[in-house]
Coordinates of C-alpha atoms and ligand atoms in Angstrom, one line a residue:
X198 CA 136.9 229.6 7.9
X199 CA 134.5 231.4 5.3
X200 CA 131.8 229.9 4.0
X201 CA 130.4 229.9 0.5
X202 CA 126.7 230.7 -0.2
X203 CA 125.9 227.4 -0.9
X204 CA 122.5 228.2 -3.1
X205 CA 125.0 229.0 -5.8
X206 CA 126.0 225.5 -5.9
X207 CA 122.2 224.7 -6.7
X208 CA 122.3 226.6 -10.1
X209 CA 122.9 224.3 -13.1
X210 CA 125.5 225.8 -15.2
X211 CA 124.1 228.3 -17.9
X212 CA 124.7 225.8 -20.9
X213 CA 122.5 227.2 -23.4
X214 CA 124.4 229.9 -25.2
X215 CA 127.8 227.7 -25.0
X216 CA 126.0 225.1 -26.3
X217 CA 125.1 227.3 -29.0
X218 CA 128.4 227.4 -29.6
X219 CA 129.9 224.5 -29.7
X220 CA 127.2 223.4 -32.3
X221 CA 128.1 226.1 -34.4
X222 CA 131.6 225.7 -34.3
X223 CA 131.2 222.1 -35.1
X224 CA 129.0 223.0 -38.3
X225 CA 131.7 225.5 -39.0
X226 CA 134.8 222.7 -39.3
X227 CA 132.8 220.7 -41.2
X228 CA 131.1 223.2 -43.5
X229 CA 134.1 225.6 -44.0
X230 CA 132.8 227.3 -46.9
X231 CA 129.1 227.6 -45.7
X232 CA 128.6 231.2 -44.2
X233 CA 126.2 231.8 -40.9
X234 CA 123.3 234.1 -40.5
X235 CA 122.9 234.8 -36.5
X236 CA 119.2 235.3 -35.7
X237 CA 120.0 234.0 -31.8
X238 CA 121.2 236.6 -30.0
X239 CA 119.5 239.2 -28.0
X240 CA 121.6 242.2 -28.5
X241 CA 121.0 245.0 -31.0
X242 CA 123.4 246.1 -33.6
X243 CA 122.6 249.3 -34.8
X244 CA 124.3 252.5 -33.4
X245 CA 123.5 255.2 -30.8
X246 CA 121.5 257.6 -31.8
X247 CA 123.1 261.0 -32.8
X248 CA 122.0 262.8 -30.2
X249 CA 122.7 260.6 -27.8
X250 CA 126.3 260.8 -29.2
X251 CA 126.4 264.3 -28.8
X252 CA 125.1 264.5 -25.2
X253 CA 127.8 262.2 -24.3
X254 CA 130.8 264.5 -26.0
X255 CA 129.2 267.6 -24.3
X256 CA 129.4 265.7 -20.9
X257 CA 132.5 264.8 -21.6
X258 CA 133.8 267.9 -21.8
X259 CA 132.4 269.1 -19.1
X260 CA 134.3 266.6 -16.8
X261 CA 136.9 268.3 -18.5
X262 CA 137.1 271.1 -16.7
X263 CA 136.8 272.1 -12.9
X264 CA 134.2 274.5 -13.1
X265 CA 132.2 272.1 -14.6
X266 CA 133.3 268.5 -13.2
X267 CA 131.0 266.5 -11.4
X268 CA 131.7 263.6 -8.8
X269 CA 129.5 261.4 -7.2
X270 CA 126.0 262.1 -8.2
X271 CA 122.7 261.3 -6.3
X272 CA 122.3 257.4 -6.2
X273 CA 118.9 257.4 -7.3
X274 CA 120.1 259.2 -10.6
X275 CA 120.0 262.7 -11.5
X276 CA 116.8 264.9 -11.4
X277 CA 117.3 266.1 -15.1
X278 CA 116.8 262.3 -16.0
X279 CA 114.3 261.6 -13.5
X280 CA 111.9 264.5 -14.5
X281 CA 112.5 263.6 -18.7
X282 CA 111.4 260.3 -17.6
X283 CA 108.7 261.3 -16.1
X284 CA 107.1 263.7 -18.2
X285 CA 107.9 261.8 -21.4
X286 CA 106.9 258.0 -20.3
X287 CA 104.2 258.6 -17.7
X288 CA 102.9 261.8 -17.7
X289 CA 101.3 261.4 -21.3
X290 CA 99.5 258.1 -20.1
X291 CA 98.0 259.9 -17.4
X292 CA 100.4 258.7 -14.6
X293 CA 101.9 260.8 -12.0
X294 CA 105.3 259.8 -10.1
X295 CA 107.4 262.2 -7.8
X296 CA 111.1 262.2 -8.6
X297 CA 111.3 260.1 -5.5
X298 CA 109.6 257.0 -6.8
X299 CA 111.9 256.6 -9.8
X300 CA 115.2 255.4 -9.5
X301 CA 117.9 255.4 -12.3
X302 CA 120.4 252.5 -12.6
X303 CA 122.8 250.7 -14.9
X304 CA 120.1 248.3 -16.4
X305 CA 117.1 246.7 -15.7
X306 CA 119.2 243.2 -15.3
X307 CA 120.9 244.7 -12.2
X308 CA 117.4 245.6 -10.4
X309 CA 115.2 242.4 -11.6
X310 CA 118.2 240.6 -9.9
X311 CA 118.7 242.7 -7.1
X312 CA 115.1 243.4 -5.9
X313 CA 115.1 240.3 -3.9
X314 CA 117.6 242.1 -1.4
X315 CA 114.3 243.8 0.3
X316 CA 112.3 240.8 0.3
X317 CA 112.1 237.9 2.9
X318 CA 114.1 234.8 1.7
X319 CA 110.9 232.5 2.0
X320 CA 108.4 234.3 -0.3
X321 CA 106.8 232.0 -2.8
X322 CA 107.4 233.3 -6.3
X323 CA 105.5 232.8 -9.8
X324 CA 106.9 233.1 -13.3
X325 CA 105.6 232.7 -16.4
X326 CA 107.0 230.0 -18.5
X327 CA 109.3 230.3 -20.7
X328 CA 111.2 233.3 -18.9
X329 CA 114.1 235.4 -18.6
X330 CA 116.4 233.4 -16.5
X331 CA 117.6 236.3 -14.4
X332 CA 114.4 236.1 -12.3
X333 CA 114.9 232.8 -11.5
X334 CA 118.6 232.3 -11.0
X335 CA 118.5 235.6 -8.6
X336 CA 116.2 233.7 -6.5
X337 CA 118.0 230.6 -6.1
X338 CA 121.0 232.6 -5.2
X339 CA 119.5 233.4 -2.1
X340 CA 117.6 230.0 -1.4
X341 CA 114.1 231.3 -2.5
X342 CA 113.6 229.1 -5.5
X343 CA 113.8 225.8 -3.2
X344 CA 115.5 222.9 -5.1
X345 CA 115.7 221.8 -8.7
X346 CA 113.5 219.1 -9.5
X347 CA 115.4 217.1 -12.1
X348 CA 112.8 215.5 -13.8
X349 CA 110.7 218.5 -14.8
X350 CA 113.2 221.2 -14.6
X351 CA 111.6 223.5 -12.4
X352 CA 112.6 225.0 -8.9
X353 CA 110.0 223.3 -5.8
X354 CA 109.2 227.0 -4.5
X355 CA 108.5 228.6 -7.9
X356 CA 105.3 228.2 -9.7
X357 CA 105.5 228.1 -13.1
X358 CA 102.6 229.8 -15.3
X359 CA 103.0 228.2 -18.7
X360 CA 102.2 230.3 -22.0
X361 CA 102.2 228.3 -25.2
X362 CA 100.1 228.6 -28.5
X363 CA 97.5 226.3 -26.5
X364 CA 96.6 229.4 -23.9
X365 CA 97.6 231.7 -26.6
X366 CA 100.6 232.6 -24.5
X367 CA 98.3 234.1 -21.9
X368 CA 99.3 232.8 -18.6
X369 CA 96.5 231.7 -16.3
X370 CA 96.1 233.4 -12.8
X371 CA 97.0 231.2 -10.3
X372 CA 94.6 229.4 -8.3
X373 CA 96.3 229.9 -5.1
X374 CA 98.5 232.7 -3.3
X375 CA 101.7 233.6 -4.6
X376 CA 103.7 236.1 -2.7
X377 CA 105.7 237.5 -5.6
X378 CA 105.3 237.3 -9.4
X379 CA 107.6 238.4 -12.4
X380 CA 105.9 239.5 -15.4
X381 CA 107.8 240.8 -18.6
X382 CA 105.7 242.3 -21.2
X383 CA 106.0 242.8 -24.1
X384 CA 107.5 239.2 -23.3
X385 CA 111.1 237.9 -24.1
X386 CA 111.6 235.1 -25.3
X387 CA 108.1 234.7 -26.7
X388 CA 107.3 238.2 -28.2
X389 CA 103.7 238.1 -26.9
X390 CA 102.0 240.9 -25.2
X391 CA 98.9 241.2 -22.8
X392 CA 96.2 243.7 -23.4
X393 CA 95.2 245.8 -20.7
X394 CA 92.2 243.4 -20.0
X395 CA 94.6 240.7 -19.6
X396 CA 97.0 242.7 -17.5
X397 CA 94.0 244.3 -15.2
X398 CA 93.6 240.8 -14.2
X399 CA 96.7 240.6 -12.3
X400 CA 96.5 243.2 -11.0
X401 CA 93.2 242.5 -9.4
X402 CA 94.6 239.2 -8.6
X403 CA 97.6 241.0 -6.8
X404 CA 95.4 243.5 -4.9
X405 CA 93.4 240.4 -3.6
X406 CA 95.8 238.4 -2.9
X407 CA 98.4 240.8 -1.3
X408 CA 101.0 239.9 -4.3
X409 CA 104.0 241.6 -5.3
X410 CA 104.2 241.8 -9.1
X411 CA 107.8 242.9 -10.6
X412 CA 106.9 244.0 -13.8
X413 CA 109.8 244.1 -16.8
X414 CA 109.0 246.6 -19.6
X415 CA 112.3 246.6 -21.1
X416 CA 110.6 246.2 -24.4
X417 CA 108.1 248.7 -24.1
X418 CA 109.3 250.8 -26.6
X419 CA 108.6 248.4 -29.6
X420 CA 104.7 248.4 -28.7
X421 CA 102.4 248.9 -31.8
X422 CA 99.1 247.9 -31.3
X423 CA 96.8 250.5 -29.0
X424 CA 95.2 248.1 -26.8
X425 CA 99.1 247.0 -25.3
X426 CA 99.7 248.7 -21.9
X427 CA 103.1 250.5 -21.9
X428 CA 103.2 250.4 -18.0
X429 CA 101.4 248.4 -15.8
X430 CA 100.8 251.8 -13.5
X431 CA 98.0 252.2 -16.5
X432 CA 95.7 249.7 -14.7
X433 CA 94.2 251.4 -11.6
X434 CA 95.6 250.0 -8.1
X435 CA 99.0 249.1 -9.6
X436 CA 100.7 251.5 -7.7
X437 CA 99.6 249.6 -4.5
X438 CA 101.1 246.2 -6.2
X439 CA 103.8 247.0 -8.3
X440 CA 107.5 247.5 -9.1
X441 CA 108.3 248.5 -12.7
X442 CA 111.8 247.7 -14.2
X443 CA 112.8 249.8 -17.5
X444 CA 115.6 250.1 -19.5
X445 CA 117.2 252.0 -22.7
X446 CA 119.0 248.8 -23.8
X447 CA 116.6 248.1 -26.4
X448 CA 114.8 251.4 -26.6
X449 CA 118.1 253.0 -27.6
X450 CA 120.8 250.8 -28.0
X451 CA 122.0 251.1 -24.5
X452 CA 123.1 247.9 -24.1
X453 CA 126.9 248.8 -23.6
X454 CA 126.2 252.1 -22.5
X455 CA 124.2 250.7 -19.1
X456 CA 121.1 252.6 -18.3
X457 CA 117.5 252.0 -17.3
X458 CA 115.4 252.9 -14.3
X459 CA 113.3 251.3 -11.7
X460 CA 109.6 252.8 -10.3
X461 CA 108.9 252.0 -6.9
X462 CA 105.8 253.9 -5.8
X463 CA 105.3 255.2 -2.6
X464 CA 102.2 253.7 -1.8
X465 CA 103.5 250.1 -2.5
X466 CA 104.0 248.3 1.1
X467 CA 104.7 244.8 1.8
X468 CA 104.3 243.2 4.9
X469 CA 106.6 242.1 8.0
X470 CA 105.8 238.9 10.2
X471 CA 104.2 241.1 12.4
X472 CA 102.0 242.2 10.0
X473 CA 103.2 245.9 9.7
X474 CA 103.1 247.5 6.7
X475 CA 106.4 248.6 5.3
X476 CA 106.6 251.0 1.9
X477 CA 109.0 249.4 0.0
X478 CA 110.6 252.7 -1.8
X479 CA 112.0 253.4 1.6
X480 CA 113.7 249.8 1.6
X481 CA 114.9 250.5 -2.1
X482 CA 116.0 253.5 -1.6
X483 CA 118.2 252.4 1.6
X484 CA 119.2 249.5 -0.8
X485 CA 120.4 251.7 -3.7
X486 CA 122.2 254.1 -1.1
X487 CA 124.0 251.3 0.3
X488 CA 125.0 249.3 -2.5
X489 CA 125.2 251.5 -5.4
X490 CA 126.7 254.6 -6.5
X491 CA 124.8 256.0 -9.6
X492 CA 125.1 255.6 -12.9
X493 CA 127.8 257.9 -14.8
X494 CA 126.8 261.5 -15.5
X495 CA 128.3 261.1 -19.0
X496 CA 125.9 257.7 -19.6
X497 CA 122.7 259.7 -17.6
X498 CA 123.2 262.8 -20.5
X499 CA 123.0 260.4 -22.8
X500 CA 119.6 258.9 -21.6
X501 CA 118.0 262.3 -21.2
X502 CA 119.1 262.9 -24.9
X503 CA 116.5 260.1 -25.8
X504 CA 113.8 262.3 -24.6
X505 CA 114.6 265.5 -27.0
X506 CA 112.8 266.0 -30.2
X507 CA 115.6 264.9 -32.4
X508 CA 116.7 261.8 -30.2
X509 CA 113.0 260.5 -30.0
X510 CA 112.8 260.6 -33.9
X511 CA 116.1 258.8 -34.0
X512 CA 115.6 255.8 -31.7
X513 CA 112.0 255.4 -33.5
X514 CA 113.6 255.1 -37.0
X515 CA 115.8 252.4 -35.1
X516 CA 112.9 250.6 -33.5
X517 CA 111.0 250.7 -36.8
X518 CA 114.2 249.4 -38.6
X519 CA 114.3 246.4 -36.0
X520 CA 110.4 246.4 -36.3
X521 CA 110.5 246.3 -40.2
X522 CA 112.8 243.1 -39.4
X523 CA 110.5 241.6 -37.3
X524 CA 107.8 241.8 -40.3
X525 CA 110.0 240.6 -43.2
X526 CA 111.1 237.4 -41.2
X527 CA 107.4 236.9 -39.9
X528 CA 106.1 237.1 -43.5
X529 CA 108.8 235.0 -44.7
X530 CA 108.6 232.5 -41.8
X531 CA 104.7 232.1 -42.3
X532 CA 104.6 231.7 -46.4
X533 CA 106.6 228.3 -45.3
X534 CA 103.6 227.1 -43.5
X535 CA 105.7 227.6 -40.0
X536 CA 103.5 228.9 -37.0
X537 CA 105.3 231.9 -35.8
X538 CA 103.8 234.2 -32.5
X539 CA 105.2 237.7 -31.5
X540 CA 107.2 239.9 -33.8
X541 CA 104.1 242.7 -33.7
X542 CA 105.0 244.3 -30.5
X543 CA 108.4 243.1 -29.7
X544 CA 111.6 242.5 -31.4
X545 CA 111.4 238.5 -31.3
X546 CA 109.8 235.7 -33.0
X547 CA 108.5 232.5 -31.5
X548 CA 108.5 229.8 -34.0
X549 CA 106.5 226.4 -33.3
X550 CA 108.6 223.7 -34.4
X551 CA 106.8 221.5 -36.9
X552 CA 105.7 218.0 -36.5
X553 CA 106.6 218.3 -32.7
X554 CA 110.2 218.4 -33.3
X555 CA 112.2 219.2 -30.0
X556 CA 114.0 222.6 -30.3
X557 CA 117.4 221.2 -30.6
X558 CA 116.6 219.0 -33.2
X559 CA 114.7 222.0 -35.2
X560 CA 118.0 224.3 -34.1
X561 CA 120.5 221.8 -35.8
X562 CA 117.8 221.5 -39.2
X563 CA 118.1 225.1 -39.2
X564 CA 121.8 225.2 -38.9
X565 CA 122.7 222.7 -41.2
X566 CA 119.5 223.0 -43.5
X567 CA 119.6 226.8 -43.8
X568 CA 122.8 228.0 -42.1
X569 CA 120.9 230.0 -39.7
X570 CA 121.4 230.2 -35.9
X571 CA 118.5 230.7 -33.5
X572 CA 117.9 229.9 -29.6
X573 CA 116.2 226.7 -28.7
X574 CA 112.7 227.7 -27.0
X575 CA 113.7 224.9 -24.3
X576 CA 116.3 226.8 -22.6
X577 CA 114.3 229.6 -21.4
X578 CA 112.1 227.2 -19.6
X579 CA 110.1 223.9 -19.8
X580 CA 107.3 225.4 -22.0
X581 CA 109.5 226.5 -24.6
X582 CA 110.1 223.0 -25.7
X583 CA 108.9 222.8 -29.1
X584 CA 109.8 226.4 -29.8
X585 CA 113.1 228.1 -31.1
X586 CA 113.4 232.4 -30.7
X587 CA 114.5 234.3 -33.6
X588 CA 115.5 238.0 -33.1
X589 CA 114.7 241.0 -35.4
X590 CA 118.1 243.0 -34.4
X591 CA 120.3 241.8 -37.1
X592 CA 121.2 243.5 -40.3
X593 CA 118.5 243.9 -42.7
X594 CA 120.0 241.8 -45.5
X595 CA 120.6 239.3 -43.3
X596 CA 117.3 239.2 -42.2
X597 CA 116.3 238.7 -46.4
X598 CA 118.7 236.3 -47.0
X599 CA 117.9 234.0 -43.7
X600 CA 114.1 233.9 -44.9
X601 CA 115.2 233.3 -48.7
X602 CA 117.1 230.1 -47.7
X603 CA 114.5 228.8 -44.8
X604 CA 112.2 229.2 -47.8
X605 CA 114.3 227.1 -50.0
X606 CA 115.2 224.6 -47.4
X607 CA 110.9 224.0 -46.1
Ligands
LIG162 C1 117.4 243.0 -22.8 C2 116.1 243.0 -21.2 C3 116.5 243.5 -20.2 C4 117.4 244.9 -20.3 O1 118.6 244.4 -19.3 P1 119.0 245.9 -19.4 O2 120.3 245.2 -18.3 O3 118.9 246.6 -19.1 O4 120.6 245.5 -20.3 C5 115.6 243.1 -19.2 N1 114.5 242.4 -19.2 C6 114.6 241.4 -20.3 C7 113.7 240.5 -20.5 C8 115.3 242.1 -21.3 O5 115.4 240.7 -22.4

């Protein structure tokens, strides 16, 4: 008899996006003439940069001829892409990495979800709250999160670090040891960041407590302000305590192409029960070599093209487009008196609902009064209650029209 992994059964259904769809459908049936603007989805809308398209065409052509055909590539990714990553994303910030410390993948979701493979099931876990759901759910699946406490919506073996307007979205450093901490900056869903000084506190905490930081920098390319670190390795000592995840999804519109990378420094170790220190790079390399057969050659050529002079200019123009949307939305919302966070170094606006309205109630009001769809903050964790997330990934005219409607309503 095959037995199931019963940890999966602890996962509550992911009702957030289906609940949203249900409410939107109900609205459409009762208001067939109203058109809806969707500012809820976290997907990009602008097309690929021409430099990437050209590189993919060229790579397809290579695949079409016996002399230039490529089969399996290295599981860790091709050196041409790894070298472009190191040279462009790290060296200019004074960070030096060996090729073997960078693992090309099919996006950050896979690796943030799979990294737990190389960590014991009984490590304690810490997350900022609200949070990208993958971090928690992937720990639930292997039993590491414990059991769900229905009353609080929290998992028993997870420490939640609330990020709300009360603490300016800066999570407090825990007053106890936690084995593994997930940090995501710039943050999804709040759109907020940590300064270098704030992130340094986390690195210092990790070094003092032998904590592993899993640092998700998927929105690094959206950073506009100078005091915001692009990589955790800008902080001294971070190579000893942190793994960094990056993605081309939001940077270059690769949500449908699928490519990113993970940095596991050579000096990063974790302990066995006997107290021996094991390099995590070695384990991750073994894990990837066994369970992953690499990202497609065509995709890696597309990613390489992001780092060409034309590619850089083109993706920068797209990022600017989204960030102009974010500015228009932020100004529009603030002019109504709403409190808005994020939107400066990230394409997300985290809007406080007025007068203590619940996330879902405000979601409904926004839908019925302004015909605009957001994402209720409670869907990202208990501390998201009382907020709604709007994304700046839409079309410009939709962002402008949405603000006009919200101004008229509020
Ligand atoms: C979008 C996103 C990612 C990227 O996921 P991919 O698998 O690379 O598309 C990673 N982390 C966060 C927090 C995100 O919002």
